[in-house]
PDB file of C-alpha atoms in Angstrom:
ATOM      1  CA  UNK A 303      92.832  92.490  92.287  1.00 28.00           C
ATOM      2  CA  UNK A 304      94.960  95.576  91.813  1.00 31.00           C
ATOM      3  CA  UNK A 305      96.779  96.575  94.968  1.00 33.00           C
ATOM      4  CA  UNK A 306      96.371 100.012  96.464  1.00 40.00           C
ATOM      5  CA  UNK A 307      97.187 101.787  99.665  1.00 47.00           C
ATOM      6  CA  UNK A 308      94.700 102.794 102.297  1.00 55.00           C
ATOM      7  CA  UNK A 309      95.067 104.649 105.522  1.00 57.00           C
ATOM      8  CA  UNK A 310      93.475 106.541 108.309  1.00 48.00           C
ATOM      9  CA  UNK A 311      93.621 110.272 108.527  1.00 44.00           C
ATOM     10  CA  UNK A 312      96.474 111.741 110.554  1.00 42.00           C
ATOM     11  CA  UNK A 313      95.748 111.669 114.267  1.00 40.00           C
ATOM     12  CA  UNK A 314      93.214 108.851 113.933  1.00 45.00           C
ATOM     13  CA  UNK A 315      93.502 106.375 116.801  1.00 49.00           C
ATOM     14  CA  UNK A 316      91.777 103.515 114.995  1.00 64.00           C
ATOM     15  CA  UNK A 317      89.884 102.730 111.844  1.00 76.00           C
ATOM     16  CA  UNK A 318      86.127 103.179 112.017  1.00 84.00           C
ATOM     17  CA  UNK A 319      85.397 102.562 108.329  1.00 89.00           C
ATOM     18  CA  UNK A 320      86.822 100.468 105.537  1.00 91.00           C
ATOM     19  CA  UNK A 321      86.907 101.922 102.027  1.00 95.00           C
ATOM     20  CA  UNK A 322      87.756  99.848  98.940  1.00 95.00           C
ATOM     21  CA  UNK A 323      87.530 100.339  95.197  1.00 95.00           C
ATOM     22  CA  UNK A 324      84.751  98.376  93.537  1.00 93.00           C
ATOM     23  CA  UNK A 325      85.529  99.907  90.141  1.00 92.00           C
ATOM     24  CA  UNK A 326      89.018 101.431  89.897  1.00 93.00           C
ATOM     25  CA  UNK A 327      90.104 104.201  87.549  1.00 95.00           C
ATOM     26  CA  UNK A 328      91.530 102.985  84.216  1.00 94.00           C
ATOM     27  CA  UNK A 329      95.227 102.098  83.937  1.00 94.00           C
ATOM     28  CA  UNK A 330      95.613 104.459  80.954  1.00 95.00           C
ATOM     29  CA  UNK A 331      93.517 107.284  79.536  1.00 96.00           C
ATOM     30  CA  UNK A 332      93.864 110.129  77.045  1.00 96.00           C
ATOM     31  CA  UNK A 333      94.152 113.667  78.454  1.00 97.00           C
ATOM     32  CA  UNK A 334      90.713 115.234  78.870  1.00 96.00           C
ATOM     33  CA  UNK A 335      88.858 112.032  77.917  1.00 95.00           C
ATOM     34  CA  UNK A 336      86.207 110.988  80.472  1.00 95.00           C
ATOM     35  CA  UNK A 337      86.726 107.577  82.063  1.00 95.00           C
ATOM     36  CA  UNK A 338      84.527 104.946  80.389  1.00 92.00           C
ATOM     37  CA  UNK A 339      83.294 103.560  83.720  1.00 92.00           C
ATOM     38  CA  UNK A 340      82.538 105.453  86.921  1.00 94.00           C
ATOM     39  CA  UNK A 341      84.929 105.160  89.842  1.00 96.00           C
ATOM     40  CA  UNK A 342      83.022 103.355  92.616  1.00 96.00           C
ATOM     41  CA  UNK A 343      84.088 102.778  96.219  1.00 96.00           C
ATOM     42  CA  UNK A 344      82.420 100.636  98.873  1.00 95.00           C
ATOM     43  CA  UNK A 345      82.288 101.886 102.459  1.00 93.00           C
ATOM     44  CA  UNK A 346      81.682  99.635 105.450  1.00 90.00           C
ATOM     45  CA  UNK A 347      81.931 100.229 109.196  1.00 86.00           C
ATOM     46  CA  UNK A 348      84.808  98.403 110.890  1.00 85.00           C
ATOM     47  CA  UNK A 349      83.390  97.117 114.141  1.00 74.00           C
ATOM     48  CA  UNK A 350      81.173  99.612 115.896  1.00 70.00           C
ATOM     49  CA  UNK A 351      81.972 103.243 114.979  1.00 61.00           C
ATOM     50  CA  UNK A 352      82.881 105.206 118.109  1.00 63.00           C
ATOM     51  CA  UNK A 353      81.397 108.510 116.916  1.00 63.00           C
ATOM     52  CA  UNK A 354      77.627 108.120 117.310  1.00 69.00           C
ATOM     53  CA  UNK A 355      76.978 111.697 116.126  1.00 72.00           C
ATOM     54  CA  UNK A 356      77.766 110.824 112.473  1.00 76.00           C
ATOM     55  CA  UNK A 357      74.689 111.582 110.375  1.00 77.00           C
ATOM     56  CA  UNK A 358      76.024 110.463 107.002  1.00 84.00           C
ATOM     57  CA  UNK A 359      79.233 109.865 105.073  1.00 89.00           C
ATOM     58  CA  UNK A 360      80.582 111.744 102.078  1.00 92.00           C
ATOM     59  CA  UNK A 361      83.469 110.791  99.763  1.00 96.00           C
ATOM     60  CA  UNK A 362      85.690 113.170  97.791  1.00 97.00           C
ATOM     61  CA  UNK A 363      88.197 112.359  95.026  1.00 98.00           C
ATOM     62  CA  UNK A 364      91.420 114.229  94.347  1.00 98.00           C
ATOM     63  CA  UNK A 365      94.298 113.786  91.944  1.00 98.00           C
ATOM     64  CA  UNK A 366      97.673 112.857  93.431  1.00 98.00           C
ATOM     65  CA  UNK A 367     101.157 112.525  91.973  1.00 97.00           C
ATOM     66  CA  UNK A 368     102.356 109.038  91.027  1.00 97.00           C
ATOM     67  CA  UNK A 369     104.051 108.681  94.421  1.00 96.00           C
ATOM     68  CA  UNK A 370     100.822 109.802  96.114  1.00 93.00           C
ATOM     69  CA  UNK A 371     102.702 112.291  98.271  1.00 94.00           C
ATOM     70  CA  UNK A 372     101.260 115.532  96.908  1.00 96.00           C
ATOM     71  CA  UNK A 373      98.192 116.945  95.205  1.00 97.00           C
ATOM     72  CA  UNK A 374      98.163 117.336  91.412  1.00 97.00           C
ATOM     73  CA  UNK A 375      95.857 119.571  89.384  1.00 96.00           C
ATOM     74  CA  UNK A 376      93.717 118.653  86.409  1.00 96.00           C
ATOM     75  CA  UNK A 377      91.011 116.307  87.724  1.00 98.00           C
ATOM     76  CA  UNK A 378      87.555 117.254  86.418  1.00 98.00           C
ATOM     77  CA  UNK A 379      84.058 115.874  86.899  1.00 97.00           C
ATOM     78  CA  UNK A 380      81.868 115.082  89.887  1.00 96.00           C
ATOM     79  CA  UNK A 381      84.412 115.061  92.717  1.00 98.00           C
ATOM     80  CA  UNK A 382      82.113 114.609  95.739  1.00 96.00           C
ATOM     81  CA  UNK A 383      79.494 111.940  96.407  1.00 95.00           C
ATOM     82  CA  UNK A 384      77.327 110.937  99.348  1.00 92.00           C
ATOM     83  CA  UNK A 385      77.725 107.361 100.540  1.00 93.00           C
ATOM     84  CA  UNK A 386      74.423 105.771  99.595  1.00 91.00           C
ATOM     85  CA  UNK A 387      72.656 102.475  99.919  1.00 87.00           C
ATOM     86  CA  UNK A 388      69.311 101.481  98.486  1.00 80.00           C
ATOM     87  CA  UNK A 389      67.762 103.134 101.525  1.00 77.00           C
ATOM     88  CA  UNK A 390      69.309 106.553 100.763  1.00 68.00           C
ATOM     89  CA  UNK A 391      72.202 108.362 102.454  1.00 64.00           C
ATOM     90  CA  UNK A 392      73.935 105.962 104.797  1.00 72.00           C
ATOM     91  CA  UNK A 393      77.001 105.125 106.857  1.00 77.00           C
ATOM     92  CA  UNK A 394      77.478 101.979 104.770  1.00 86.00           C
ATOM     93  CA  UNK A 395      77.142 101.690 101.007  1.00 92.00           C
ATOM     94  CA  UNK A 396      78.734 103.062  97.854  1.00 95.00           C
ATOM     95  CA  UNK A 397      80.011 106.341  96.431  1.00 96.00           C
ATOM     96  CA  UNK A 398      80.079 106.895  92.635  1.00 95.00           C
ATOM     97  CA  UNK A 399      82.186 109.403  90.699  1.00 97.00           C
ATOM     98  CA  UNK A 400      81.245 110.068  87.074  1.00 93.00           C
ATOM     99  CA  UNK A 401      82.324 111.514  84.715  1.00 93.00           C
ATOM    100  CA  UNK A 402      85.971 111.938  85.698  1.00 97.00           C
ATOM    101  CA  UNK A 403      88.788 113.079  83.421  1.00 97.00           C
ATOM    102  CA  UNK A 404      92.413 114.153  83.823  1.00 98.00           C
ATOM    103  CA  UNK A 405      93.517 117.129  81.727  1.00 97.00           C
ATOM    104  CA  UNK A 406      97.309 116.830  81.585  1.00 97.00           C
ATOM    105  CA  UNK A 407      99.609 113.981  80.464  1.00 98.00           C
ATOM    106  CA  UNK A 408     101.512 112.284  83.277  1.00 98.00           C
ATOM    107  CA  UNK A 409     101.304 109.483  85.825  1.00 98.00           C
ATOM    108  CA  UNK A 410      98.837 109.956  88.661  1.00 98.00           C
ATOM    109  CA  UNK A 411      96.745 108.284  91.345  1.00 98.00           C
ATOM    110  CA  UNK A 412      93.203 109.052  92.449  1.00 98.00           C
ATOM    111  CA  UNK A 413      92.677 109.432  96.202  1.00 98.00           C
ATOM    112  CA  UNK A 414      89.210 108.925  97.659  1.00 98.00           C
ATOM    113  CA  UNK A 415      88.797 110.485 101.097  1.00 97.00           C
ATOM    114  CA  UNK A 416      85.914 109.560 103.367  1.00 95.00           C
ATOM    115  CA  UNK A 417      84.363 112.267 105.520  1.00 90.00           C
ATOM    116  CA  UNK A 418      81.854 111.833 108.332  1.00 86.00           C
ATOM    117  CA  UNK A 419      79.264 114.596 108.634  1.00 84.00           C
ATOM    118  CA  UNK A 420      77.784 115.432 112.024  1.00 83.00           C
ATOM    119  CA  UNK A 421      76.176 118.451 113.667  1.00 84.00           C
ATOM    120  CA  UNK A 422      79.675 119.849 114.336  1.00 84.00           C
ATOM    121  CA  UNK A 423      80.988 119.582 110.743  1.00 86.00           C
ATOM    122  CA  UNK A 424      82.828 117.079 108.551  1.00 85.00           C
ATOM    123  CA  UNK A 425      85.779 115.000 109.774  1.00 87.00           C
ATOM    124  CA  UNK A 426      88.082 113.006 107.481  1.00 90.00           C
ATOM    125  CA  UNK A 427      87.981 109.350 108.539  1.00 90.00           C
ATOM    126  CA  UNK A 428      89.761 107.273 105.904  1.00 93.00           C
ATOM    127  CA  UNK A 429      91.281 107.330 102.424  1.00 95.00           C
ATOM    128  CA  UNK A 430      92.287 104.949  99.657  1.00 97.00           C
ATOM    129  CA  UNK A 431      94.632 105.523  96.698  1.00 97.00           C
ATOM    130  CA  UNK A 432      94.187 103.944  93.268  1.00 97.00           C
ATOM    131  CA  UNK A 433      96.839 102.199  91.236  1.00 96.00           C
ATOM    132  CA  UNK A 434      98.822 104.452  88.880  1.00 97.00           C
ATOM    133  CA  UNK A 435      96.929 106.003  85.954  1.00 97.00           C
ATOM    134  CA  UNK A 436      99.062 106.767  82.884  1.00 97.00           C
ATOM    135  CA  UNK A 437      97.589 109.763  81.033  1.00 97.00           C
ATOM    136  CA  UNK A 438      98.943 109.960  77.472  1.00 97.00           C
ATOM    137  CA  UNK A 439      97.792 110.559  73.881  1.00 96.00           C
ATOM    138  CA  UNK A 440      98.456 106.926  72.888  1.00 94.00           C
ATOM    139  CA  UNK A 441      95.913 105.493  75.344  1.00 93.00           C
ATOM    140  CA  UNK A 442      92.812 103.740  74.031  1.00 89.00           C
ATOM    141  CA  UNK A 443      89.776 105.981  73.569  1.00 85.00           C
ATOM    142  CA  UNK A 444      87.613 103.493  75.491  1.00 84.00           C
ATOM    143  CA  UNK A 445      89.181 101.946  78.576  1.00 78.00           C
ATOM    144  CA  UNK A 446      88.793  98.319  79.589  1.00 69.00           C
ATOM    145  CA  UNK A 447      87.756  97.910  83.213  1.00 62.00           C
ATOM    146  CA  UNK A 448      90.239  96.657  85.781  1.00 56.00           C
ATOM    147  CA  UNK A 449      89.216  93.578  87.746  1.00 56.00           C
ATOM    148  CA  UNK A 450      86.724  94.359  90.473  1.00 49.00           C
ATOM    149  CA  UNK A 451      84.696  92.456  92.988  1.00 47.00           C
ATOM    150  CA  UNK A 452      80.933  92.075  92.747  1.00 45.00           C
ATOM    151  CA  UNK A 453      79.115  91.824  96.065  1.00 47.00           C
ATOM    152  CA  UNK A 454      76.090  89.563  96.161  1.00 46.00           C
ATOM    153  CA  UNK A 455      73.907  91.360  98.630  1.00 48.00           C
ATOM    154  CA  UNK A 456      71.138  93.873  98.821  1.00 48.00           C
ATOM    155  CA  UNK A 457      73.525  96.810  98.573  1.00 47.00           C
ATOM    156  CA  UNK A 458      74.960  96.650  95.048  1.00 45.00           C
ATOM    157  CA  UNK A 459      75.841  99.904  93.278  1.00 44.00           C
TER     158      UNK A 459
END
């Protein structure tokens, strides 16, 4: 499996949710060419979430520099997704992002941030960064998927 970094939002005392890539972005892509496969993340509670007012979870993708330290521009497509299971919106399940494309050549990462929606608004809970994506004209038109895990349960994407 491709390694990536994950973390809690600043000021977070402990992790309430785990977020992992099920289908990662491609390793290389042409500028402006939509990714062949959707980016999919799995979200699971870690222990018993302390905030009982959470009504549902939402995930948002952003483009980061190769180092992951700052935001980059040029990501296009569906950038926000509800976390869903077969039973609808949920606090455990999957978020899908399709179609995504990156407009400018360079080396980037995709960050997926998890937000918890409650009656008082949305709070960022967790994030995960992808491996580096090399955006260049010489990339294959159709990307091969990176290795990913398939869960054998009732909650497949």
